[in-house]
CSV table of C-alpha atoms in Angstrom, one decimal:
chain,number,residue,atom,x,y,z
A,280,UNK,CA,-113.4,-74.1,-11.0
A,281,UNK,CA,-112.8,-71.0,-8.6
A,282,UNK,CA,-109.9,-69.5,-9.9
A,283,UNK,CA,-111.3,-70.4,-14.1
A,284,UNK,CA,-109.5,-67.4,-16.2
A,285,UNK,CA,-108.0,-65.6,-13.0
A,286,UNK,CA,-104.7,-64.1,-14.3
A,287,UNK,CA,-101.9,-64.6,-11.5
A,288,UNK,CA,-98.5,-63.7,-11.1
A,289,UNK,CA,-96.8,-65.5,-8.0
A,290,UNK,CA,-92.9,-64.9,-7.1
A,291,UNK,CA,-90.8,-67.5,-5.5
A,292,UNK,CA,-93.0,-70.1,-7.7
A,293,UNK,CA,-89.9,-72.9,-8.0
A,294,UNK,CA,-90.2,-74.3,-4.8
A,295,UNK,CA,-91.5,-74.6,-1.4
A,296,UNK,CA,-95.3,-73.0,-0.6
A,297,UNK,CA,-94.3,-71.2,-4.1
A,298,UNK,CA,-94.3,-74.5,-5.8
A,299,UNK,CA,-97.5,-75.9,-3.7
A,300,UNK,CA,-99.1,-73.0,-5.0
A,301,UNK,CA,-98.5,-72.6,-8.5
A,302,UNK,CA,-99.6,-76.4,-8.6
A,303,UNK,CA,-102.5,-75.1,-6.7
A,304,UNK,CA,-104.0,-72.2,-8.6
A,305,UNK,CA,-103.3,-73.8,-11.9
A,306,UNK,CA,-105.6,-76.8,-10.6
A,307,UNK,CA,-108.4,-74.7,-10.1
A,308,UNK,CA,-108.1,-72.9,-13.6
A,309,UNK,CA,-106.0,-70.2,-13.1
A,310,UNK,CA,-103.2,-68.4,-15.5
A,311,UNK,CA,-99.9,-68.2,-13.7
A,312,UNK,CA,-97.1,-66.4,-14.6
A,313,UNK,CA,-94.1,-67.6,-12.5
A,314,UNK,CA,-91.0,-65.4,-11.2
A,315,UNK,CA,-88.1,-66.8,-9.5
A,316,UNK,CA,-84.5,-67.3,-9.6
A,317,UNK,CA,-84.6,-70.7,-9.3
A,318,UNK,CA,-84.4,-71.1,-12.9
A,319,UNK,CA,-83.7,-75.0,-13.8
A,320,UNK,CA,-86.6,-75.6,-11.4
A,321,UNK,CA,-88.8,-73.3,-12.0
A,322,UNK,CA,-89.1,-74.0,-15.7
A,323,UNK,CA,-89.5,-77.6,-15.3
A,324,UNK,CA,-92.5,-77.0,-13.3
A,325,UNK,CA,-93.9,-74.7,-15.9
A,326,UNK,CA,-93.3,-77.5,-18.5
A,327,UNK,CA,-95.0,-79.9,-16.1
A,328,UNK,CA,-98.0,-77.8,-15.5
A,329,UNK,CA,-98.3,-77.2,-19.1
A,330,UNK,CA,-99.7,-73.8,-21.8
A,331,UNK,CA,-101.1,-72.1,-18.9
A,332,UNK,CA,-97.9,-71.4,-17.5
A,333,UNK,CA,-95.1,-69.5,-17.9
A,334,UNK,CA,-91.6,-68.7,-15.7
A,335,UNK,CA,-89.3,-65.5,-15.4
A,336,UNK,CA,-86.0,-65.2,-14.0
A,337,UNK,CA,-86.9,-62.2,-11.9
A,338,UNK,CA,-84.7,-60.6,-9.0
A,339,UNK,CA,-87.3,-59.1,-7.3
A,340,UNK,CA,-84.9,-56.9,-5.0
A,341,UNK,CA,-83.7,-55.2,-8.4
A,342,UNK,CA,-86.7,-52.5,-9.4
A,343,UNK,CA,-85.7,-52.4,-13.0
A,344,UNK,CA,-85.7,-56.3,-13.4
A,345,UNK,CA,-88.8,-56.2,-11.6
A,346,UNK,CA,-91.0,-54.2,-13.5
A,347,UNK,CA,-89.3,-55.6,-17.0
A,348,UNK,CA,-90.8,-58.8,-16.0
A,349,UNK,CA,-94.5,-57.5,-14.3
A,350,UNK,CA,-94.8,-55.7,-17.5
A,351,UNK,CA,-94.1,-58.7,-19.3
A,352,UNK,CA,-96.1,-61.3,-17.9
A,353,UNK,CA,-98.8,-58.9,-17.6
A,354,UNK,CA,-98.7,-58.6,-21.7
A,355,UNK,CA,-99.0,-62.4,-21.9
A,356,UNK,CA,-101.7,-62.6,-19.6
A,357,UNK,CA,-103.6,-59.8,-20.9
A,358,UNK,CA,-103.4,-58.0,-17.1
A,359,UNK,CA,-103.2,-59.2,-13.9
A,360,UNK,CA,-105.8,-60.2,-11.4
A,361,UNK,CA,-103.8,-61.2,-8.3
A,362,UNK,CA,-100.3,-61.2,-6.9
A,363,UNK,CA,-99.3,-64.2,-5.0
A,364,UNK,CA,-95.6,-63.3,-3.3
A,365,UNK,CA,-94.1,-65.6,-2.0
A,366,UNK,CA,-90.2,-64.8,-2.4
A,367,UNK,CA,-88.3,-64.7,0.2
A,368,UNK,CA,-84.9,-66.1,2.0
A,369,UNK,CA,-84.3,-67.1,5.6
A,370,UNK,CA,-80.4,-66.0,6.4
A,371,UNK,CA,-78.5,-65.4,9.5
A,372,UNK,CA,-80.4,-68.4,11.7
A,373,UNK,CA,-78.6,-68.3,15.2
A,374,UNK,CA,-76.1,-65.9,14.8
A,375,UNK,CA,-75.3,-63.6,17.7
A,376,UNK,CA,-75.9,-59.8,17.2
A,377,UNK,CA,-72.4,-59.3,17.6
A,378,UNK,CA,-71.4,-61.1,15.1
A,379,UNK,CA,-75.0,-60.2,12.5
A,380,UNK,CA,-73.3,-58.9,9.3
A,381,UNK,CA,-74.3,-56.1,7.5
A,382,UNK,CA,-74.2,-57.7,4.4
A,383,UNK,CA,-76.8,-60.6,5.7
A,384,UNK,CA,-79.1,-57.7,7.1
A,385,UNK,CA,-79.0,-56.3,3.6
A,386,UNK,CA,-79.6,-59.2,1.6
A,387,UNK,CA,-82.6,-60.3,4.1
A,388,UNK,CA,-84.2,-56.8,4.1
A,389,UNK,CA,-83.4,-56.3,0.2
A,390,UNK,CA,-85.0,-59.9,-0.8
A,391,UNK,CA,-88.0,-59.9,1.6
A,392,UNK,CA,-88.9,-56.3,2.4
A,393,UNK,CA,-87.8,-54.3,-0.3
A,394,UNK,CA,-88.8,-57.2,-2.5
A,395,UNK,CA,-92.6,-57.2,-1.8
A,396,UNK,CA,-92.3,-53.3,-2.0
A,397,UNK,CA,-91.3,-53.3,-5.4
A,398,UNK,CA,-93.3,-56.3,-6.2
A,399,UNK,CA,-96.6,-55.1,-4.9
A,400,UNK,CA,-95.5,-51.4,-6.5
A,401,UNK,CA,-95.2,-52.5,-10.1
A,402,UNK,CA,-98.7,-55.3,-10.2
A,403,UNK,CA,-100.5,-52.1,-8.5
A,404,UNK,CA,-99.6,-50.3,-11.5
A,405,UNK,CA,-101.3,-52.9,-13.4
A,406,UNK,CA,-104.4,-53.2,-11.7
A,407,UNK,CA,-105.3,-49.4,-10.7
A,408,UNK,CA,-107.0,-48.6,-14.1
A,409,UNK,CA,-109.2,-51.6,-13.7
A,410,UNK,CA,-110.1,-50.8,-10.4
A,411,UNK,CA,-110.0,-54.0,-9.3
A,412,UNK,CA,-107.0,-57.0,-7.4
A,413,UNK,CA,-106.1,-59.0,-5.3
A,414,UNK,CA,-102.7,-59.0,-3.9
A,415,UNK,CA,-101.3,-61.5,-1.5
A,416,UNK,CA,-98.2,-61.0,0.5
A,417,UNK,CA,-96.2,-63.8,2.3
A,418,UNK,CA,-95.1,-62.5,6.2
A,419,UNK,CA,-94.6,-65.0,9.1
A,420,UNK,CA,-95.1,-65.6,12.7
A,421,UNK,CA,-92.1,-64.8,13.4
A,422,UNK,CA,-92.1,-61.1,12.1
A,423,UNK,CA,-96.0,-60.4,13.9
A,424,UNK,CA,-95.3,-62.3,17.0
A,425,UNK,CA,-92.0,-62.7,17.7
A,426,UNK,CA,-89.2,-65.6,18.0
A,427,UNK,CA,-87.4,-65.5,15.0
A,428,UNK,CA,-83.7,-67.0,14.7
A,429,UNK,CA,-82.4,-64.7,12.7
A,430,UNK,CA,-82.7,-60.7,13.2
A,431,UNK,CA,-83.0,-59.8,10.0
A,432,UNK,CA,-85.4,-62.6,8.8
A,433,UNK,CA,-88.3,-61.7,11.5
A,434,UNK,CA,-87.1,-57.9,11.0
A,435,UNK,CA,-87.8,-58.3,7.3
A,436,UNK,CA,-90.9,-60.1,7.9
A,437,UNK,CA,-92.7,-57.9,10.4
A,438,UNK,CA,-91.9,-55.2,7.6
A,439,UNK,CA,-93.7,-56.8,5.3
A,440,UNK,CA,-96.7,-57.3,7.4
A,441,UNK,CA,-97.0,-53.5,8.2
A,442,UNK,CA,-96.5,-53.3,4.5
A,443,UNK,CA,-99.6,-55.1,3.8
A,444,UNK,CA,-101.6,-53.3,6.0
A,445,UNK,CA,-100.4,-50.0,4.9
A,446,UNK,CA,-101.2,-51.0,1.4
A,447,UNK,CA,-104.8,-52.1,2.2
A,448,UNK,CA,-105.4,-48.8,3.8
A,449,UNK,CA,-104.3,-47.2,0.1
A,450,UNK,CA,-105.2,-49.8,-2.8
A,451,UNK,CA,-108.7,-50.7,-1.1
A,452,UNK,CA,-110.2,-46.8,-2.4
A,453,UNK,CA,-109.2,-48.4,-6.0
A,454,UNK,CA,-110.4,-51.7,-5.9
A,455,UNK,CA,-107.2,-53.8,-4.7
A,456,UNK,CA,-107.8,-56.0,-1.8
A,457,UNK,CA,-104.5,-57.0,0.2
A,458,UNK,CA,-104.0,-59.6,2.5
A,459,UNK,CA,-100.8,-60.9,4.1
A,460,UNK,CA,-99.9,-64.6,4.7
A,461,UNK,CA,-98.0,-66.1,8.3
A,462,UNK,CA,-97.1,-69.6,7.6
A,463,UNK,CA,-95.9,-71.7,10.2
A,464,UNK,CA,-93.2,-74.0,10.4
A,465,UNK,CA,-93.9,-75.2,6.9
A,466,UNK,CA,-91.2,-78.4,5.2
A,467,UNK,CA,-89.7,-75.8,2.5
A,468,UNK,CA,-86.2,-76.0,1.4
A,469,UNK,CA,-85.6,-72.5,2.9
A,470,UNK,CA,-87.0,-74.1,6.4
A,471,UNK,CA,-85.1,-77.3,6.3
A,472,UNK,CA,-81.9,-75.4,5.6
A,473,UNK,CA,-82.4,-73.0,8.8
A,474,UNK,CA,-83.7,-76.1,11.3
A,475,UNK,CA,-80.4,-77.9,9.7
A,476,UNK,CA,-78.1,-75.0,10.4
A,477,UNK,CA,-79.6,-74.4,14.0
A,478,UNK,CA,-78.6,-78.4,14.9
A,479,UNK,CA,-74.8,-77.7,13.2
A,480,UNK,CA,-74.7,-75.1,16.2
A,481,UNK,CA,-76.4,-76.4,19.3
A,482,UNK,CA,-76.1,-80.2,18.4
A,483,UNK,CA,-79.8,-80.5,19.9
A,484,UNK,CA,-80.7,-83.8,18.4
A,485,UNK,CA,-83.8,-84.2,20.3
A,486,UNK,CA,-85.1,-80.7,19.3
A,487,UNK,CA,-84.1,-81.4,15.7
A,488,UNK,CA,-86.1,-84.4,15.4
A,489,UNK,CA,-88.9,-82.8,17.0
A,490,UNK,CA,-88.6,-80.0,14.9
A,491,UNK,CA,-88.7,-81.7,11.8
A,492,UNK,CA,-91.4,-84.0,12.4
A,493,UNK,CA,-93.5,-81.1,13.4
A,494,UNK,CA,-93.2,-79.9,9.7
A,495,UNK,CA,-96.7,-78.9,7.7
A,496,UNK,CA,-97.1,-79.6,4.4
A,497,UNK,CA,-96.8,-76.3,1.9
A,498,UNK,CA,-100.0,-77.2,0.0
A,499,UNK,CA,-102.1,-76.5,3.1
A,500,UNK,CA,-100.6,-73.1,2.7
A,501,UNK,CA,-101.4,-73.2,-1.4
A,502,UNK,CA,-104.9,-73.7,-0.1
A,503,UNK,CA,-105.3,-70.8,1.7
A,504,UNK,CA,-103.1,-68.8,-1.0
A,505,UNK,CA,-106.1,-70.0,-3.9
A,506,UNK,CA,-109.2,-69.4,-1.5
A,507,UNK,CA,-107.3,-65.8,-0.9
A,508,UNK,CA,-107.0,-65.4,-4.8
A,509,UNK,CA,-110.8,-66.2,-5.0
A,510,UNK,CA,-114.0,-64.2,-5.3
A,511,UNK,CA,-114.7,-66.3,-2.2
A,512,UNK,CA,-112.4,-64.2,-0.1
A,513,UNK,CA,-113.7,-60.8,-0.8
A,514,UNK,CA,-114.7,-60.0,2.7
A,515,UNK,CA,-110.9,-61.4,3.8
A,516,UNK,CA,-108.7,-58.9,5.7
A,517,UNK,CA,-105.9,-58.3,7.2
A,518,UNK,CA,-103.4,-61.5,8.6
A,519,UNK,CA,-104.0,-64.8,8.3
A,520,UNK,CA,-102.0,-67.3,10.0
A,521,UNK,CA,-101.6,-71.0,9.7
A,522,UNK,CA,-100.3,-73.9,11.1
């Protein structure tokens, strides 16, 4: 199987492309250490996968929870070959900048910016004295190219895409190869919520319909997450989107 005895810790695992993915990897013979917040969730689908499974509660916005938990599930899988994040939240969908809290901007940034920062910083830990890794970051159209609903969501976003490049520029010298993920309009709990909340405002029932129907499926993302996690993708870089 491609990913046989690859050792992967993946954030955000309890639903969504998270979910699609850990279903994914373990498929193809892969160790997966789980982290979410999502806790009833998340350990029901590591009971449903089975052994080769195994969830955290991790916060991954708090630097001391996060490396508690890389260094744990790094213990039980004996080391780590890739990160697969996927965290994230989608908050502050159509709200005018005048009225854009700074608490929603903090929460966004915190969760998905300062997130895969800490994330990334504490698996790279992991992997430098192996000289070898894979990490995968999630980003979004909306934060490379533009035409996000909320300002901090596609802020956050586009920060963690230069993030990813930056850190490909640095871990690649010691073996780590970094990529960076731009789903589309994917049918995830997080983007069901936001199209929800953008029909409670403009009462667009037409472009709600068409919205929703034009939803992909998150495994064609877990797809593209395992062939990233895979030996296959070794001459992969930089952004990849998809539909």
């Amino acid at each position: 199987m491609p990913l046989d005895g690859k050792r992967i810790v993946l954030t955000g695992a309890a639903s969504g492309i998270g979910k699609a993915t850990a279903l994914r990897v373990a498929a193809e013979g892969a160790r997966v250490a789980m982290l979410d917040v999502n806790d009833d969730e998340g350990q029901r689908l590591a009971e449903a996968i089975g052994d080769q499974t195994r969830y955290w509660h991790a916060n991954v916005a708090d630097e001391a929870a996060v490396k508690e938990v890389i260094g744990e599930a790094a213990e039980w899988l004996g080391g780590i070959d890739v990160l697969l994040h996927v965290a994230g939240v989608l908050d502050g969908a159509n709200i005018n900048l005048p009225a854009f809290s700074e608490e929603t901007w903090d929460r966004v940034i915190d969760i998905n910016l300062k997130g895969s920062f800490l994330v990334a910083k504490h698996v790279a830990a992991v992997m430098e004295p192996n000289k070898q890794g894979v990490m995968v970051l999630t980003a979004s159209g909306a934060g490379v190219k533009g035409g996000s609903s909320s300002f901090a969501y596609g802020s956050s976003k586009g920060g963690v895409h230069g993030l990813a490049m930056v850190l490909e520029q640095r871990l690649a010298p010691l073996g780590i190869r970094v990529n960076d993920v731009a789903p589309g309009n994917i049918d995830t709990p997080l983007k069901v919520a936001q199209v929800r909340e953008t029909y409670e405002i403009t009462r667009d029932s037409d472009n709600f319909e068409r919205t929703m129907s034009s939803l992909a499926d998150p495994s064609g993302v877990a797809a593209v997450m395992a062939f990233l996690a895979s030996d296959d993708a070794d001459y992969v870089r930089g952004t990849i989107f998809t539909r």
